[in-house]
mmCIF file of C-alpha atoms and ligand atoms in Angstrom:
data_model
loop_
_atom_site.group_PDB
_atom_site.id
_atom_site.type_symbol
_atom_site.label_atom_id
_atom_site.label_comp_id
_atom_site.label_asym_id
_atom_site.label_seq_id
_atom_site.Cartn_x
_atom_site.Cartn_y
_atom_site.Cartn_z
ATOM 1 C CA UNK A 71 27.182 -12.537 27.719
ATOM 2 C CA UNK A 72 24.904 -14.669 25.594
ATOM 3 C CA UNK A 73 23.735 -12.814 22.493
ATOM 4 C CA UNK A 74 19.808 -12.952 22.858
ATOM 5 C CA UNK A 75 18.491 -14.763 19.887
ATOM 6 C CA UNK A 76 15.093 -15.980 18.584
ATOM 7 C CA UNK A 77 13.962 -18.170 15.648
ATOM 8 C CA UNK A 78 11.556 -17.449 13.518
ATOM 9 C CA UNK A 79 9.971 -20.236 10.992
ATOM 10 C CA UNK A 80 8.209 -20.460 7.882
ATOM 11 C CA UNK A 81 5.955 -23.226 7.641
ATOM 12 C CA UNK A 82 5.317 -25.246 4.222
ATOM 13 C CA UNK A 83 9.046 -26.628 2.832
ATOM 14 C CA UNK A 84 10.600 -25.935 6.391
ATOM 15 C CA UNK A 85 8.504 -27.672 9.233
ATOM 16 C CA UNK A 86 6.158 -29.773 6.979
ATOM 17 C CA UNK A 87 6.275 -30.595 2.898
ATOM 18 C CA UNK A 88 2.633 -29.219 2.340
ATOM 19 C CA UNK A 89 3.626 -27.973 -1.267
ATOM 20 C CA UNK A 90 2.942 -32.017 -2.680
ATOM 21 C CA UNK A 91 -0.761 -31.375 -1.476
ATOM 22 C CA UNK A 92 -0.886 -27.368 -2.834
ATOM 23 C CA UNK A 93 0.225 -29.484 -5.967
ATOM 24 C CA UNK A 94 -2.514 -31.701 -6.150
ATOM 25 C CA UNK A 95 -5.181 -29.373 -5.496
ATOM 26 C CA UNK A 96 -3.942 -26.617 -7.938
ATOM 27 C CA UNK A 97 -3.015 -29.280 -10.644
ATOM 28 C CA UNK A 98 -6.734 -30.478 -10.443
ATOM 29 C CA UNK A 99 -8.054 -26.579 -10.731
ATOM 30 C CA UNK A 100 -5.829 -26.524 -13.673
ATOM 31 C CA UNK A 101 -7.014 -29.650 -15.129
ATOM 32 C CA UNK A 102 -10.744 -28.904 -14.463
ATOM 33 C CA UNK A 103 -9.915 -25.622 -16.569
ATOM 34 C CA UNK A 104 -8.226 -27.369 -19.661
ATOM 35 C CA UNK A 105 -4.751 -26.880 -19.108
ATOM 36 C CA UNK A 106 -1.502 -28.602 -17.782
ATOM 37 C CA UNK A 107 0.165 -27.531 -14.558
ATOM 38 C CA UNK A 108 3.398 -29.011 -13.869
ATOM 39 C CA UNK A 109 5.752 -29.638 -10.694
ATOM 40 C CA UNK A 110 7.999 -26.817 -12.128
ATOM 41 C CA UNK A 111 4.658 -24.832 -12.657
ATOM 42 C CA UNK A 112 4.381 -25.645 -8.583
ATOM 43 C CA UNK A 113 8.152 -23.970 -7.749
ATOM 44 C CA UNK A 114 6.790 -20.523 -8.859
ATOM 45 C CA UNK A 115 3.764 -20.548 -6.237
ATOM 46 C CA UNK A 116 6.070 -21.639 -3.301
ATOM 47 C CA UNK A 117 5.980 -19.112 -0.625
ATOM 48 C CA UNK A 118 3.269 -17.286 -2.666
ATOM 49 C CA UNK A 119 -0.388 -16.335 -1.225
ATOM 50 C CA UNK A 120 -3.198 -18.030 -2.300
ATOM 51 C CA UNK A 121 -4.899 -15.139 -4.220
ATOM 52 C CA UNK A 122 -1.494 -14.681 -5.976
ATOM 53 C CA UNK A 123 -1.014 -18.621 -6.408
ATOM 54 C CA UNK A 124 -4.361 -18.364 -8.680
ATOM 55 C CA UNK A 125 -3.316 -15.543 -10.875
ATOM 56 C CA UNK A 126 -0.224 -17.012 -11.403
ATOM 57 C CA UNK A 127 -1.625 -20.433 -12.153
ATOM 58 C CA UNK A 128 -4.248 -18.271 -14.674
ATOM 59 C CA UNK A 129 -1.418 -16.544 -16.228
ATOM 60 C CA UNK A 130 0.054 -20.144 -17.033
ATOM 61 C CA UNK A 131 -3.298 -21.389 -18.756
ATOM 62 C CA UNK A 132 -3.804 -17.930 -20.126
ATOM 63 C CA UNK A 133 -7.769 -18.045 -18.741
ATOM 64 C CA UNK A 134 -9.247 -14.932 -17.792
ATOM 65 C CA UNK A 135 -11.844 -14.896 -15.037
ATOM 66 C CA UNK A 136 -14.190 -12.916 -13.672
ATOM 67 C CA UNK A 137 -13.642 -11.980 -9.858
ATOM 68 C CA UNK A 138 -16.419 -14.011 -8.903
ATOM 69 C CA UNK A 139 -15.496 -16.889 -10.513
ATOM 70 C CA UNK A 140 -11.732 -16.339 -9.279
ATOM 71 C CA UNK A 141 -13.206 -16.606 -5.775
ATOM 72 C CA UNK A 142 -14.957 -19.761 -6.169
ATOM 73 C CA UNK A 143 -11.861 -21.298 -7.579
ATOM 74 C CA UNK A 144 -10.051 -20.466 -4.845
ATOM 75 C CA UNK A 145 -12.830 -22.015 -2.409
ATOM 76 C CA UNK A 146 -12.500 -24.887 -4.439
ATOM 77 C CA UNK A 147 -8.979 -25.266 -4.228
ATOM 78 C CA UNK A 148 -8.620 -24.729 -0.442
ATOM 79 C CA UNK A 149 -11.599 -27.354 0.247
ATOM 80 C CA UNK A 150 -9.448 -29.732 -1.884
ATOM 81 C CA UNK A 151 -6.198 -28.913 -0.558
ATOM 82 C CA UNK A 152 -7.917 -29.369 3.098
ATOM 83 C CA UNK A 153 -8.936 -32.690 2.421
ATOM 84 C CA UNK A 154 -5.128 -33.492 2.458
ATOM 85 C CA UNK A 155 -4.297 -31.363 5.571
ATOM 86 C CA UNK A 156 -7.287 -33.340 7.638
ATOM 87 C CA UNK A 157 -5.143 -36.574 7.038
ATOM 88 C CA UNK A 158 -1.657 -34.954 8.497
ATOM 89 C CA UNK A 159 -0.004 -36.543 11.592
ATOM 90 C CA UNK A 160 3.195 -35.984 13.374
ATOM 91 C CA UNK A 161 4.604 -38.406 11.044
ATOM 92 C CA UNK A 162 5.041 -35.531 8.416
ATOM 93 C CA UNK A 163 7.273 -33.359 10.292
ATOM 94 C CA UNK A 164 10.314 -32.758 8.471
ATOM 95 C CA UNK A 165 13.547 -34.654 9.438
ATOM 96 C CA UNK A 166 15.666 -32.355 11.792
ATOM 97 C CA UNK A 167 12.994 -30.099 12.683
ATOM 98 C CA UNK A 168 11.770 -31.751 16.283
ATOM 99 C CA UNK A 169 15.471 -32.156 16.892
ATOM 100 C CA UNK A 170 16.359 -28.174 16.438
ATOM 101 C CA UNK A 171 13.087 -27.398 18.565
ATOM 102 C CA UNK A 172 14.302 -29.578 21.623
ATOM 103 C CA UNK A 173 17.503 -27.764 21.572
ATOM 104 C CA UNK A 174 15.551 -24.600 21.011
ATOM 105 C CA UNK A 175 13.286 -25.337 24.162
ATOM 106 C CA UNK A 176 16.387 -26.915 26.450
ATOM 107 C CA UNK A 177 18.188 -22.920 25.869
ATOM 108 C CA UNK A 178 15.559 -21.424 26.120
ATOM 109 C CA UNK A 179 15.281 -19.559 22.923
ATOM 110 C CA UNK A 180 11.983 -18.451 21.553
ATOM 111 C CA UNK A 181 10.345 -19.029 18.424
ATOM 112 C CA UNK A 182 7.524 -18.142 16.331
ATOM 113 C CA UNK A 183 5.948 -19.181 13.131
ATOM 114 C CA UNK A 184 6.140 -16.304 9.999
ATOM 115 C CA UNK A 185 3.997 -18.216 7.061
ATOM 116 C CA UNK A 186 2.044 -16.904 4.515
ATOM 117 C CA UNK A 187 -0.818 -19.593 4.882
ATOM 118 C CA UNK A 188 -3.812 -18.963 6.431
ATOM 119 C CA UNK A 189 -4.062 -22.716 7.085
ATOM 120 C CA UNK A 190 -0.826 -22.427 9.454
ATOM 121 C CA UNK A 191 -2.455 -22.971 12.533
ATOM 122 C CA UNK A 192 -4.616 -25.873 11.441
ATOM 123 C CA UNK A 193 -1.668 -27.533 9.896
ATOM 124 C CA UNK A 194 0.644 -26.856 13.324
ATOM 125 C CA UNK A 195 -2.448 -28.747 15.161
ATOM 126 C CA UNK A 196 -2.676 -31.559 12.706
ATOM 127 C CA UNK A 197 0.765 -32.278 13.423
ATOM 128 C CA UNK A 198 1.184 -31.731 17.089
ATOM 129 C CA UNK A 199 3.209 -28.926 17.115
ATOM 130 C CA UNK A 200 0.752 -25.741 17.604
ATOM 131 C CA UNK A 201 1.545 -25.514 21.478
ATOM 132 C CA UNK A 202 5.222 -25.363 21.143
ATOM 133 C CA UNK A 203 4.976 -21.932 19.436
ATOM 134 C CA UNK A 204 5.635 -18.550 21.616
ATOM 135 C CA UNK A 205 3.722 -16.980 18.837
ATOM 136 C CA UNK A 206 1.962 -17.243 15.245
ATOM 137 C CA UNK A 207 2.230 -15.214 12.384
ATOM 138 C CA UNK A 208 -0.035 -16.611 9.538
ATOM 139 C CA UNK A 209 -1.787 -15.211 6.105
ATOM 140 C CA UNK A 210 -4.402 -14.162 8.168
ATOM 141 C CA UNK A 211 -2.647 -11.465 10.221
ATOM 142 C CA UNK A 212 -0.274 -9.706 7.624
ATOM 143 C CA UNK A 213 -1.634 -6.820 4.294
ATOM 144 C CA UNK A 214 1.752 -7.493 2.767
ATOM 145 C CA UNK A 215 2.852 -10.918 1.322
ATOM 146 C CA UNK A 216 6.916 -11.752 1.200
ATOM 147 C CA UNK A 217 9.106 -10.309 -0.278
ATOM 148 C CA UNK A 218 7.655 -7.684 2.305
ATOM 149 C CA UNK A 219 9.057 -7.904 5.283
ATOM 150 C CA UNK A 220 5.951 -7.541 7.325
ATOM 151 C CA UNK A 221 4.689 -10.872 8.491
ATOM 152 C CA UNK A 222 8.415 -11.511 10.127
ATOM 153 C CA UNK A 223 8.517 -7.938 11.749
ATOM 154 C CA UNK A 224 5.151 -8.631 13.407
ATOM 155 C CA UNK A 225 6.467 -12.231 14.551
ATOM 156 C CA UNK A 226 9.677 -10.262 16.199
ATOM 157 C CA UNK A 227 7.258 -8.023 17.963
ATOM 158 C CA UNK A 228 5.390 -10.714 19.427
ATOM 159 C CA UNK A 229 8.680 -12.689 20.579
ATOM 160 C CA UNK A 230 9.269 -9.036 22.216
ATOM 161 C CA UNK A 231 12.813 -8.766 20.352
ATOM 162 C CA UNK A 232 14.598 -6.568 17.747
ATOM 163 C CA UNK A 233 14.881 -7.516 14.850
ATOM 164 C CA UNK A 234 18.321 -8.164 14.717
ATOM 165 C CA UNK A 235 18.150 -10.613 17.217
ATOM 166 C CA UNK A 236 16.154 -12.982 14.742
ATOM 167 C CA UNK A 237 17.295 -15.925 12.797
ATOM 168 C CA UNK A 238 14.446 -16.691 10.203
ATOM 169 C CA UNK A 239 14.387 -20.345 8.477
ATOM 170 C CA UNK A 240 13.044 -20.070 4.714
ATOM 171 C CA UNK A 241 12.666 -22.182 2.119
ATOM 172 C CA UNK A 242 11.213 -19.953 -0.707
ATOM 173 C CA UNK A 243 13.252 -16.607 -2.510
ATOM 174 C CA UNK A 244 10.395 -14.515 -1.281
ATOM 175 C CA UNK A 245 10.861 -15.667 2.200
ATOM 176 C CA UNK A 246 14.963 -14.868 1.937
ATOM 177 C CA UNK A 247 14.452 -11.227 0.708
ATOM 178 C CA UNK A 248 11.462 -10.409 3.409
ATOM 179 C CA UNK A 249 13.998 -11.586 5.950
ATOM 180 C CA UNK A 250 16.814 -9.484 4.540
ATOM 181 C CA UNK A 251 14.569 -6.561 4.372
ATOM 182 C CA UNK A 252 13.479 -7.178 8.114
ATOM 183 C CA UNK A 253 17.276 -7.179 8.956
ATOM 184 C CA UNK A 254 17.501 -10.585 10.442
ATOM 185 C CA UNK A 255 19.695 -13.442 10.034
ATOM 186 C CA UNK A 256 18.347 -16.033 7.300
ATOM 187 C CA UNK A 257 19.209 -19.414 7.148
ATOM 188 C CA UNK A 258 17.878 -21.076 3.739
ATOM 189 C CA UNK A 259 16.693 -24.713 3.656
ATOM 190 C CA UNK A 260 17.226 -25.869 -0.064
ATOM 191 C CA UNK A 261 19.661 -25.095 -2.997
ATOM 192 C CA UNK A 262 22.447 -22.659 -2.427
ATOM 193 C CA UNK A 263 22.639 -21.180 -5.877
ATOM 194 C CA UNK A 264 18.728 -20.387 -5.631
ATOM 195 C CA UNK A 265 18.745 -18.932 -2.361
ATOM 196 C CA UNK A 266 21.790 -16.886 -2.144
ATOM 197 C CA UNK A 267 20.929 -14.213 -0.481
ATOM 198 C CA UNK A 268 20.242 -16.187 2.547
ATOM 199 C CA UNK A 269 23.479 -15.870 5.318
ATOM 200 C CA UNK A 270 23.537 -20.171 5.092
ATOM 201 C CA UNK A 271 22.015 -22.468 3.444
ATOM 202 C CA UNK A 272 21.279 -25.826 4.334
ATOM 203 C CA UNK A 273 20.061 -28.804 1.913
ATOM 204 C CA UNK A 274 17.358 -29.531 4.375
ATOM 205 C CA UNK A 275 16.679 -29.158 8.282
ATOM 206 C CA UNK A 276 19.212 -31.808 9.305
ATOM 207 C CA UNK A 277 21.847 -29.268 8.546
ATOM 208 C CA UNK A 278 21.157 -27.464 12.163
ATOM 209 C CA UNK A 279 24.324 -29.120 13.551
ATOM 210 C CA UNK A 280 24.963 -29.034 17.420
ATOM 211 C CA UNK A 281 28.210 -27.178 16.699
ATOM 212 C CA UNK A 282 26.247 -24.867 14.307
ATOM 213 C CA UNK A 283 23.437 -24.188 16.726
ATOM 214 C CA UNK A 284 26.357 -24.042 19.929
ATOM 215 C CA UNK A 285 28.194 -20.798 17.705
ATOM 216 C CA UNK A 286 25.054 -19.274 17.289
ATOM 217 C CA UNK A 287 24.219 -18.906 21.000
ATOM 218 C CA UNK A 288 27.822 -18.733 22.172
ATOM 219 C CA UNK A 289 28.539 -15.435 19.534
HETATM 220 C C1 G6P B 574 2.704 -20.835 1.859
HETATM 221 C C2 G6P B 574 3.033 -22.291 0.663
HETATM 222 C C3 G6P B 574 2.131 -21.589 -0.356
HETATM 223 C C4 G6P B 574 1.143 -21.508 -0.190
HETATM 224 C C5 G6P B 574 0.925 -20.256 0.794
HETATM 225 C C6 G6P B 574 -1.017 -19.743 1.166
HETATM 226 O O1 G6P B 574 3.860 -19.606 1.767
HETATM 227 O O2 G6P B 574 4.127 -21.726 0.442
HETATM 228 O O3 G6P B 574 2.511 -22.120 -1.395
HETATM 229 O O4 G6P B 574 0.311 -20.861 -1.324
HETATM 230 O O5 G6P B 574 1.310 -20.536 2.037
HETATM 231 O O6 G6P B 574 -1.380 -20.720 1.830
HETATM 232 P P1 G6P B 574 -3.076 -21.416 2.084
HETATM 233 O O7 G6P B 574 -2.894 -22.091 3.053
HETATM 234 O O8 G6P B 574 -3.496 -20.194 3.256
HETATM 235 O O9 G6P B 574 -3.719 -21.580 0.932
HETATM 236 MG MG1 MG B 575 8.020 -22.036 2.703
#
């Protein structure tokens, strides 16, 4: 008998590369505050919530702001980020993603989104993928950010399956940790050395070969 499996996808860095837009918006905010924010700094914000990202950024600039000032910075950053998001099209779906989703659909394997982004539904809609997911769990649904497993556990519930049956696809260290804490299988997307807690790591989403997927469903 075939084992029941379900997939849970992170969004940024897995389905689409929105990190570049987050970077532009955070970079401009830092410039307006008078310090430099580099691409290397941006790595620290991957998989991290918007509020936590601002804290990290202000730490880098050694800047202290009042709660009200922080709120207006968060609004400003998101407004600029959304200007980029509104221009997104299906062209921005990362290579390998559609092939994988087609395989899952053909084999009636359900999949959900498990993202920290509050903009996740809009982004999926812009790239034409919103309707394909059985369930969405995003930054609006969780109270505890990755590496807390909450986002993936809610996704498993929505998929009506046990955590052990779930395969999480993640590009951030915090996300890989969250998946393992949820007792799920984790496929890391990116660098093997960085994502060393994942069960397997592919350089990018084209790593899901037919051979790998067939093995997975026949296990
Ligand atoms: C993802 C990204 C983070 C981003 C977070 C919140 O996890 O990897 O870089 O800060 O989502 O995104 P949001 O769209 O809610 O600002
Ligand atoms: Mg990510």
